[in-house]
CSV table of C-alpha atoms in Angstrom, one decimal:
chain,number,residue,atom,x,y,z
F,1068,UNK,CA,0.2,-0.4,0.1
F,1069,UNK,CA,1.3,3.7,-0.8
F,1070,UNK,CA,0.0,6.6,0.5
F,1071,UNK,CA,-1.2,10.3,-1.1
F,1072,UNK,CA,1.9,12.9,-0.2
F,1073,UNK,CA,-0.4,14.5,2.0
F,1074,UNK,CA,1.0,17.2,4.1
F,1075,UNK,CA,-1.6,17.0,7.4
F,1076,UNK,CA,-0.6,13.3,8.9
F,1077,UNK,CA,-4.2,11.9,9.6
F,1078,UNK,CA,-6.0,13.8,7.4
F,1079,UNK,CA,-4.4,12.5,3.8
F,1080,UNK,CA,-5.8,14.2,0.8
F,1081,UNK,CA,-5.7,10.7,-0.7
F,1082,UNK,CA,-4.4,7.0,-0.5
F,1083,UNK,CA,-3.7,4.8,-3.1
F,1084,UNK,CA,-3.8,0.5,-2.6
F,1085,UNK,CA,-2.3,-1.7,-5.6
F,1086,UNK,CA,-2.8,-5.3,-6.0
F,1087,UNK,CA,-6.2,-5.7,-4.6
F,1088,UNK,CA,-7.5,-7.2,-7.5
F,1089,UNK,CA,-5.8,-10.0,-10.0
F,1090,UNK,CA,-5.8,-9.4,-13.8
F,1091,UNK,CA,-8.7,-12.3,-14.2
F,1092,UNK,CA,-11.2,-9.9,-11.6
F,1093,UNK,CA,-10.5,-7.0,-13.2
F,1094,UNK,CA,-11.3,-8.3,-16.5
F,1095,UNK,CA,-14.9,-9.8,-14.4
F,1096,UNK,CA,-15.8,-6.2,-13.4
F,1097,UNK,CA,-15.1,-5.1,-16.6
F,1098,UNK,CA,-16.8,-7.6,-18.7
F,1099,UNK,CA,-20.1,-6.6,-16.4
F,1100,UNK,CA,-19.7,-3.1,-16.4
F,1101,UNK,CA,-19.5,-3.3,-20.3
F,1102,UNK,CA,-22.7,-5.4,-20.4
F,1103,UNK,CA,-24.7,-2.9,-18.3
F,1104,UNK,CA,-26.7,-0.2,-20.9
F,1105,UNK,CA,-24.0,3.4,-20.0
F,1106,UNK,CA,-26.9,5.9,-19.9
F,1107,UNK,CA,-25.3,9.3,-19.9
F,1108,UNK,CA,-23.9,10.8,-16.6
F,1109,UNK,CA,-26.2,13.0,-14.9
F,1110,UNK,CA,-24.9,15.8,-12.1
F,1111,UNK,CA,-26.9,17.4,-9.2
F,1112,UNK,CA,-26.6,14.1,-6.8
F,1113,UNK,CA,-26.5,11.6,-9.6
F,1114,UNK,CA,-30.0,11.0,-9.2
F,1115,UNK,CA,-31.6,9.6,-12.1
F,1116,UNK,CA,-34.2,12.7,-12.5
F,1117,UNK,CA,-30.6,14.6,-12.2
F,1118,UNK,CA,-30.5,17.0,-15.4
F,1119,UNK,CA,-27.0,16.7,-17.3
F,1120,UNK,CA,-24.6,19.3,-17.3
F,1121,UNK,CA,-22.0,19.4,-20.1
F,1122,UNK,CA,-20.6,22.5,-18.7
F,1123,UNK,CA,-19.2,20.4,-15.8
F,1124,UNK,CA,-19.1,16.4,-16.9
F,1125,UNK,CA,-19.0,14.3,-19.7
F,1126,UNK,CA,-18.8,11.0,-18.8
F,1127,UNK,CA,-20.8,7.5,-19.0
F,1128,UNK,CA,-22.1,6.0,-16.7
F,1129,UNK,CA,-24.0,2.8,-15.3
F,1130,UNK,CA,-25.5,1.4,-12.0
F,1131,UNK,CA,-23.6,-2.3,-10.7
F,1132,UNK,CA,-26.5,-3.2,-8.5
F,1133,UNK,CA,-25.3,-5.8,-5.9
F,1134,UNK,CA,-26.2,-9.8,-7.1
F,1135,UNK,CA,-25.3,-13.5,-7.0
F,1136,UNK,CA,-22.6,-12.1,-10.1
F,1137,UNK,CA,-21.1,-9.3,-7.6
F,1138,UNK,CA,-21.3,-9.4,-4.5
F,1139,UNK,CA,-17.8,-10.7,-4.3
F,1140,UNK,CA,-16.9,-7.3,-5.5
F,1141,UNK,CA,-18.9,-5.5,-3.1
F,1142,UNK,CA,-17.6,-7.7,0.3
F,1143,UNK,CA,-13.9,-7.4,-1.3
F,1144,UNK,CA,-14.4,-3.4,-1.9
F,1145,UNK,CA,-16.1,-3.6,1.7
F,1146,UNK,CA,-13.1,-4.9,3.1
F,1147,UNK,CA,-10.8,-2.5,1.1
F,1148,UNK,CA,-12.7,0.3,2.3
F,1149,UNK,CA,-12.8,-0.5,5.8
F,1150,UNK,CA,-9.1,-1.4,6.1
F,1151,UNK,CA,-8.1,2.2,4.5
F,1152,UNK,CA,-10.4,3.6,7.0
F,1153,UNK,CA,-8.9,2.1,10.3
F,1154,UNK,CA,-5.8,3.2,9.4
F,1155,UNK,CA,-6.0,6.3,8.3
F,1156,UNK,CA,-9.1,8.2,8.7
F,1157,UNK,CA,-10.8,6.5,11.4
F,1158,UNK,CA,-14.0,8.0,10.1
F,1159,UNK,CA,-17.7,6.6,11.6
F,1160,UNK,CA,-18.9,4.8,8.8
F,1161,UNK,CA,-22.2,2.4,7.9
F,1162,UNK,CA,-22.0,0.9,4.8
F,1163,UNK,CA,-22.4,1.2,0.7
F,1164,UNK,CA,-26.0,3.0,0.7
F,1165,UNK,CA,-25.5,4.3,-2.5
F,1166,UNK,CA,-25.0,1.4,-5.8
F,1167,UNK,CA,-21.2,1.6,-7.7
F,1168,UNK,CA,-20.9,3.4,-10.2
F,1169,UNK,CA,-19.4,1.9,-13.7
F,1170,UNK,CA,-18.2,5.5,-15.3
F,1171,UNK,CA,-16.7,5.5,-19.0
F,1172,UNK,CA,-14.5,8.7,-20.0
F,1173,UNK,CA,-14.7,8.5,-24.0
F,1174,UNK,CA,-11.8,10.3,-25.8
F,1175,UNK,CA,-14.3,11.2,-29.0
F,1176,UNK,CA,-16.8,12.7,-26.3
F,1177,UNK,CA,-13.4,14.7,-24.8
F,1178,UNK,CA,-14.8,13.7,-21.8
F,1179,UNK,CA,-14.2,15.1,-18.4
F,1180,UNK,CA,-15.6,15.8,-14.4
F,1181,UNK,CA,-14.8,18.9,-13.3
F,1182,UNK,CA,-13.8,20.5,-9.7
F,1183,UNK,CA,-15.9,19.5,-7.5
F,1184,UNK,CA,-16.7,17.6,-4.3
F,1185,UNK,CA,-19.0,14.3,-3.3
F,1186,UNK,CA,-20.4,16.0,-0.3
F,1187,UNK,CA,-20.7,19.5,0.2
F,1188,UNK,CA,-21.9,21.2,4.0
F,1189,UNK,CA,-25.2,19.6,4.4
F,1190,UNK,CA,-26.1,16.9,2.3
F,1191,UNK,CA,-26.2,12.9,1.7
F,1192,UNK,CA,-23.6,11.4,3.9
F,1193,UNK,CA,-20.9,10.4,2.1
F,1194,UNK,CA,-17.7,10.2,4.3
F,1195,UNK,CA,-15.1,8.3,1.8
F,1196,UNK,CA,-15.1,8.2,-1.8
F,1197,UNK,CA,-12.9,5.5,-4.0
F,1198,UNK,CA,-12.2,5.2,-7.5
F,1199,UNK,CA,-11.0,1.5,-8.7
F,1200,UNK,CA,-8.8,2.7,-12.0
F,1201,UNK,CA,-9.9,-0.6,-14.9
F,1202,UNK,CA,-8.2,0.5,-17.4
F,1203,UNK,CA,-4.0,0.3,-18.0
F,1204,UNK,CA,-3.3,4.5,-18.0
F,1205,UNK,CA,-1.4,3.5,-21.4
F,1206,UNK,CA,-4.3,3.1,-23.0
F,1207,UNK,CA,-5.6,6.7,-22.8
F,1208,UNK,CA,-4.2,10.0,-22.8
F,1209,UNK,CA,-5.5,12.9,-20.2
F,1210,UNK,CA,-8.4,11.9,-17.8
F,1211,UNK,CA,-6.3,11.9,-14.8
F,1212,UNK,CA,-7.7,12.3,-11.1
F,1213,UNK,CA,-6.3,15.3,-9.6
F,1214,UNK,CA,-7.0,16.7,-6.0
F,1215,UNK,CA,-6.9,19.7,-5.2
F,1216,UNK,CA,-6.2,19.8,-1.0
F,1217,UNK,CA,-3.7,22.1,-0.7
F,1218,UNK,CA,-1.7,24.5,-2.6
F,1219,UNK,CA,-0.1,22.2,-5.2
F,1220,UNK,CA,-2.7,19.9,-7.2
F,1221,UNK,CA,-1.5,16.0,-7.3
F,1222,UNK,CA,-2.7,13.4,-9.4
F,1223,UNK,CA,-3.5,9.6,-8.9
F,1224,UNK,CA,-1.5,7.1,-9.6
F,1225,UNK,CA,-3.0,5.7,-13.5
F,1226,UNK,CA,-2.3,1.9,-13.0
F,1227,UNK,CA,-4.8,-0.5,-13.5
F,1228,UNK,CA,-6.2,-2.3,-10.4
F,1229,UNK,CA,-5.3,0.4,-7.5
F,1230,UNK,CA,-7.4,1.8,-5.6
F,1231,UNK,CA,-7.6,5.5,-5.0
F,1232,UNK,CA,-9.4,6.5,-1.5
F,1233,UNK,CA,-10.0,10.3,-0.2
F,1234,UNK,CA,-12.7,11.9,2.2
F,1235,UNK,CA,-15.3,12.7,0.3
F,1236,UNK,CA,-14.9,16.3,0.9
F,1237,UNK,CA,-11.6,16.9,-1.0
F,1238,UNK,CA,-12.1,18.8,-4.4
F,1239,UNK,CA,-11.2,16.8,-6.9
F,1240,UNK,CA,-11.4,16.5,-11.0
F,1241,UNK,CA,-11.1,13.9,-14.1
F,1242,UNK,CA,-8.9,16.1,-16.5
F,1243,UNK,CA,-10.1,16.0,-19.7
F,1244,UNK,CA,-9.3,12.9,-22.1
F,1245,UNK,CA,-7.9,13.0,-25.2
F,1246,UNK,CA,-7.7,9.6,-26.7
F,1247,UNK,CA,-8.4,6.3,-25.9
F,1248,UNK,CA,-11.0,5.3,-23.1
F,1249,UNK,CA,-10.9,4.8,-19.5
F,1250,UNK,CA,-13.2,3.0,-17.4
F,1251,UNK,CA,-13.2,3.1,-13.7
F,1252,UNK,CA,-15.9,2.4,-10.6
F,1253,UNK,CA,-16.6,4.7,-8.3
F,1254,UNK,CA,-17.5,3.8,-4.8
F,1255,UNK,CA,-19.0,5.9,-1.7
F,1256,UNK,CA,-18.7,4.9,1.9
F,1257,UNK,CA,-21.8,6.4,4.1
F,1258,UNK,CA,-22.1,7.4,7.6
F,1259,UNK,CA,-23.4,9.5,10.2
F,1260,UNK,CA,-22.9,13.5,9.4
F,1261,UNK,CA,-19.7,15.0,11.0
F,1262,UNK,CA,-19.6,15.6,14.5
D,226,UNK,CA,-26.4,33.0,30.3
D,227,UNK,CA,-26.4,35.1,27.6
D,228,UNK,CA,-25.4,38.7,27.6
D,229,UNK,CA,-24.9,39.2,23.7
D,230,UNK,CA,-28.0,40.3,21.7
D,231,UNK,CA,-27.2,41.0,17.8
D,232,UNK,CA,-29.6,42.3,15.5
D,233,UNK,CA,-28.4,40.8,12.6
D,234,UNK,CA,-28.6,36.9,11.2
D,235,UNK,CA,-26.1,34.8,10.1
D,236,UNK,CA,-26.4,33.8,6.5
D,237,UNK,CA,-25.6,31.0,4.5
D,238,UNK,CA,-24.0,31.6,0.5
D,239,UNK,CA,-24.0,29.7,-2.3
D,240,UNK,CA,-20.9,27.3,-1.7
D,241,UNK,CA,-21.5,27.1,1.9
D,242,UNK,CA,-19.8,29.8,3.7
D,243,UNK,CA,-21.5,31.4,6.9
D,244,UNK,CA,-21.5,35.0,7.0
D,245,UNK,CA,-22.3,37.2,9.9
D,246,UNK,CA,-22.5,41.0,9.2
D,247,UNK,CA,-23.1,44.0,11.8
D,248,UNK,CA,-22.0,42.3,14.8
D,249,UNK,CA,-19.7,44.5,16.2
D,250,UNK,CA,-19.8,48.4,16.9
D,251,UNK,CA,-17.1,50.3,15.6
D,252,UNK,CA,-16.1,51.1,19.1
D,253,UNK,CA,-15.7,47.3,19.7
D,254,UNK,CA,-13.9,47.1,16.5
D,255,UNK,CA,-11.3,49.8,17.0
D,256,UNK,CA,-10.3,48.4,20.6
D,257,UNK,CA,-9.5,44.9,19.1
D,258,UNK,CA,-7.6,47.0,16.2
D,259,UNK,CA,-5.8,49.2,18.4
D,260,UNK,CA,-4.8,45.8,20.5
D,261,UNK,CA,-3.9,44.2,17.9
D,262,UNK,CA,-1.8,47.2,16.5
D,263,UNK,CA,0.1,47.2,20.1
D,264,UNK,CA,1.4,43.5,19.5
D,265,UNK,CA,4.7,42.7,17.7
D,266,UNK,CA,4.2,41.5,14.8
D,267,UNK,CA,6.2,39.0,13.2
D,268,UNK,CA,6.3,37.9,9.6
D,269,UNK,CA,4.8,34.5,8.5
D,270,UNK,CA,5.7,33.2,5.4
D,271,UNK,CA,5.6,29.8,4.6
D,272,UNK,CA,7.9,28.7,1.4
D,273,UNK,CA,6.5,26.1,-0.3
D,274,UNK,CA,8.0,22.8,-0.2
D,275,UNK,CA,8.1,21.7,-3.7
D,276,UNK,CA,7.6,24.9,-5.4
D,277,UNK,CA,11.3,26.9,-5.2
D,278,UNK,CA,11.0,30.4,-4.5
D,279,UNK,CA,7.4,31.7,-4.2
D,280,UNK,CA,5.9,32.0,-1.1
D,281,UNK,CA,2.9,30.8,-0.3
D,282,UNK,CA,1.9,33.4,2.7
D,283,UNK,CA,3.2,36.6,2.9
D,284,UNK,CA,1.0,37.7,6.0
D,285,UNK,CA,2.1,39.4,9.2
D,286,UNK,CA,0.7,37.8,12.0
D,287,UNK,CA,0.8,38.0,16.0
D,288,UNK,CA,-0.8,36.2,18.8
D,289,UNK,CA,-3.6,37.6,20.2
D,290,UNK,CA,-3.6,36.4,23.7
D,291,UNK,CA,-6.4,36.0,26.1
D,292,UNK,CA,-6.5,38.2,29.4
D,293,UNK,CA,-8.1,40.8,31.3
D,294,UNK,CA,-8.0,43.3,28.0
D,295,UNK,CA,-9.0,41.0,25.5
D,296,UNK,CA,-11.0,38.6,27.7
D,297,UNK,CA,-14.8,40.6,26.9
D,298,UNK,CA,-14.0,39.8,23.1
D,299,UNK,CA,-12.8,36.1,23.5
D,300,UNK,CA,-16.0,35.8,25.8
D,301,UNK,CA,-17.8,37.7,22.6
D,302,UNK,CA,-16.3,35.6,19.8
D,303,UNK,CA,-17.2,31.8,22.2
D,304,UNK,CA,-21.4,32.8,22.0
D,305,UNK,CA,-20.5,33.5,18.2
D,306,UNK,CA,-18.9,30.2,17.7
D,307,UNK,CA,-21.5,28.5,19.8
D,308,UNK,CA,-24.2,30.5,17.7
D,309,UNK,CA,-23.1,29.5,14.4
D,310,UNK,CA,-22.0,25.7,15.2
D,311,UNK,CA,-25.5,25.6,16.5
D,312,UNK,CA,-27.1,26.7,13.9
D,313,UNK,CA,-25.1,25.5,10.4
D,314,UNK,CA,-22.5,23.0,12.0
D,315,UNK,CA,-23.3,20.9,15.0
D,316,UNK,CA,-19.9,19.5,15.8
D,317,UNK,CA,-18.8,18.7,19.0
D,318,UNK,CA,-16.2,21.5,20.0
D,319,UNK,CA,-14.0,22.1,23.2
D,320,UNK,CA,-13.0,25.6,22.8
D,321,UNK,CA,-10.9,28.2,21.1
D,322,UNK,CA,-7.4,28.0,20.9
D,323,UNK,CA,-5.5,31.8,21.2
D,324,UNK,CA,-7.0,34.3,17.9
D,325,UNK,CA,-4.5,35.3,15.3
D,326,UNK,CA,-4.1,38.9,14.1
D,327,UNK,CA,-3.2,39.0,9.9
D,328,UNK,CA,-2.3,41.7,8.7
D,329,UNK,CA,-1.6,41.9,4.9
D,330,UNK,CA,0.1,45.1,3.1
D,331,UNK,CA,-0.4,46.2,-0.4
D,332,UNK,CA,3.6,46.9,-0.4
D,333,UNK,CA,4.6,44.0,0.7
D,334,UNK,CA,2.2,41.9,-2.1
D,335,UNK,CA,0.6,39.9,1.3
D,336,UNK,CA,-1.7,36.9,0.2
D,337,UNK,CA,-2.5,33.0,1.2
D,338,UNK,CA,-2.4,30.3,-1.0
D,339,UNK,CA,-5.0,27.8,-1.4
D,340,UNK,CA,-5.0,25.6,1.9
D,341,UNK,CA,-6.9,24.0,5.1
D,342,UNK,CA,-6.9,24.3,8.5
D,343,UNK,CA,-7.4,20.9,9.8
D,344,UNK,CA,-5.5,18.5,11.4
D,345,UNK,CA,-3.3,18.0,14.3
D,346,UNK,CA,-0.3,20.8,14.6
D,347,UNK,CA,2.6,19.2,14.4
D,348,UNK,CA,4.4,21.7,17.1
D,349,UNK,CA,1.5,21.0,19.7
D,350,UNK,CA,0.3,17.3,19.4
D,351,UNK,CA,-1.1,17.7,22.6
D,352,UNK,CA,-3.7,20.2,21.1
D,353,UNK,CA,-7.4,18.7,19.6
D,354,UNK,CA,-7.5,19.7,15.8
D,355,UNK,CA,-9.0,22.7,14.6
D,356,UNK,CA,-12.4,21.8,13.4
D,357,UNK,CA,-14.3,25.7,12.6
D,358,UNK,CA,-12.4,28.5,11.5
D,359,UNK,CA,-13.5,31.8,11.6
D,360,UNK,CA,-12.2,35.2,10.6
D,361,UNK,CA,-13.1,38.9,11.7
D,362,UNK,CA,-12.7,41.4,9.1
D,363,UNK,CA,-11.9,44.6,10.9
D,364,UNK,CA,-10.8,46.5,8.1
D,365,UNK,CA,-13.2,47.9,5.4
D,366,UNK,CA,-13.1,46.8,2.1
D,367,UNK,CA,-13.0,50.6,0.6
D,368,UNK,CA,-9.5,50.6,1.9
D,369,UNK,CA,-8.0,47.9,0.2
D,370,UNK,CA,-7.8,46.2,-3.2
D,371,UNK,CA,-7.4,42.5,-3.6
D,372,UNK,CA,-6.9,40.7,-0.4
D,373,UNK,CA,-10.5,38.7,-1.0
D,374,UNK,CA,-10.7,35.7,1.4
D,375,UNK,CA,-12.0,32.7,-1.5
D,376,UNK,CA,-13.8,30.0,0.2
D,377,UNK,CA,-14.2,26.4,-1.9
D,378,UNK,CA,-16.5,24.5,0.4
D,379,UNK,CA,-18.6,23.0,-2.3
D,380,UNK,CA,-19.1,23.3,-6.2
D,381,UNK,CA,-19.2,26.8,-6.0
D,382,UNK,CA,-16.5,29.8,-4.4
D,383,UNK,CA,-17.8,32.1,-1.7
D,384,UNK,CA,-16.0,35.4,-1.8
D,385,UNK,CA,-16.2,36.8,2.4
D,386,UNK,CA,-18.1,39.8,2.4
D,387,UNK,CA,-15.5,43.0,2.7
D,388,UNK,CA,-17.8,44.9,5.1
D,389,UNK,CA,-16.0,46.0,8.9
D,390,UNK,CA,-16.6,43.4,11.4
D,391,UNK,CA,-18.2,40.5,8.8
D,392,UNK,CA,-17.5,37.5,10.8
D,393,UNK,CA,-17.3,34.5,8.2
D,394,UNK,CA,-17.2,30.7,9.3
D,395,UNK,CA,-16.5,26.9,7.5
D,396,UNK,CA,-15.2,24.2,8.2
D,397,UNK,CA,-11.4,23.8,8.9
D,398,UNK,CA,-11.6,21.4,6.1
D,399,UNK,CA,-12.3,23.3,3.7
D,400,UNK,CA,-10.1,24.5,1.0
D,401,UNK,CA,-9.7,28.4,1.2
D,402,UNK,CA,-7.4,31.6,0.3
D,403,UNK,CA,-6.7,35.1,0.6
D,404,UNK,CA,-5.4,36.7,-2.9
D,405,UNK,CA,-2.7,39.3,-3.6
D,406,UNK,CA,-3.4,42.6,-1.9
D,407,UNK,CA,-2.5,45.2,-4.7
D,408,UNK,CA,-2.8,48.4,-2.4
D,409,UNK,CA,-3.8,49.4,1.3
D,410,UNK,CA,-4.0,47.5,4.2
D,411,UNK,CA,-6.3,44.2,5.1
D,412,UNK,CA,-6.3,43.4,9.0
D,413,UNK,CA,-8.5,40.7,10.5
D,414,UNK,CA,-8.6,37.8,13.3
D,415,UNK,CA,-8.5,34.6,12.6
D,416,UNK,CA,-10.1,32.4,15.2
D,417,UNK,CA,-10.3,28.8,15.6
D,418,UNK,CA,-12.7,26.0,17.4
D,419,UNK,CA,-11.1,22.6,18.3
D,420,UNK,CA,-12.5,19.5,19.1
D,421,UNK,CA,-11.8,15.5,19.1
D,422,UNK,CA,-11.0,14.6,15.3
D,423,UNK,CA,-14.0,14.6,12.5
D,424,UNK,CA,-15.4,10.4,13.0
């Protein structure tokens, strides 16, 4: 496990964990995600009725339901999430109250997602956010997941299979993709509001 | 028991910044400013670790101690913190720590780049982390140019009101900065409330 280059000790802007999945497991997740209908991503709460807003986000997403075929993936991610939380943040967390989100950024659409936070002041109690990189970093150009937690913008690793974790209040973005395709799974852990 | 009866109310801005104007009389602000000016000012200049010569912060600061002369202002600010926290944040807080008098000077290019306040101070490991950050605007916004306090708590950036006496509050994990001052002087008082780590 490697950690983000944070300056706050217990409040690292992000952490990265490689090697949590075998290539065969990643292939399985990718095949399952590709089999889902990918609707154009919405902003404004990611709700089905959310308005499309190309000014801040262009990507395609689909929800990965928890079922017999995907249960192993949910179990694995929960273990990863709890381990990272125990080591780094010690937040009070409840579990996955939202489905995993399969996300595709396509070079032909110049997809991106501008600076945002996953949790505002008084909204859904998302505590930690995770991104599982399914594509090799060499398969696309641009499309970096970046964090703005201090003066400098930091870039997440691009290796296939790496899990990137961060507190949901950290400002982050995905830069425009200029060629190729980047696939990832986005996951949120919820819990009681900060006290 | 409250001895403080403000005639104004705090508001929440689009990005989540809480702002409360017209809390103090001019005489109260004058007294704070006079006391702050009498303190020794040290130049606060944090050098960016990674990127060479340009500094992330040029500010003159002085600690504003709690003593008989400042006690009534401390007590007032504690009430302000409690009221804002009760209405907007509802965090577990233990108290306020020593205030910081901050002085941005147009002739020095005063500024403070994007940063957060949350976390334990390595220099004071036995002190609880800062959870709520507040700023009291002591200068009138017409007396200087630039030097906006910008706070990015949600998906919009809020600019703190420049009216003299305005108080703003935000969670200490929120990214914020003070843009460069191009003329004049801006004085402010920075207040932090601490408590157990966010869980």
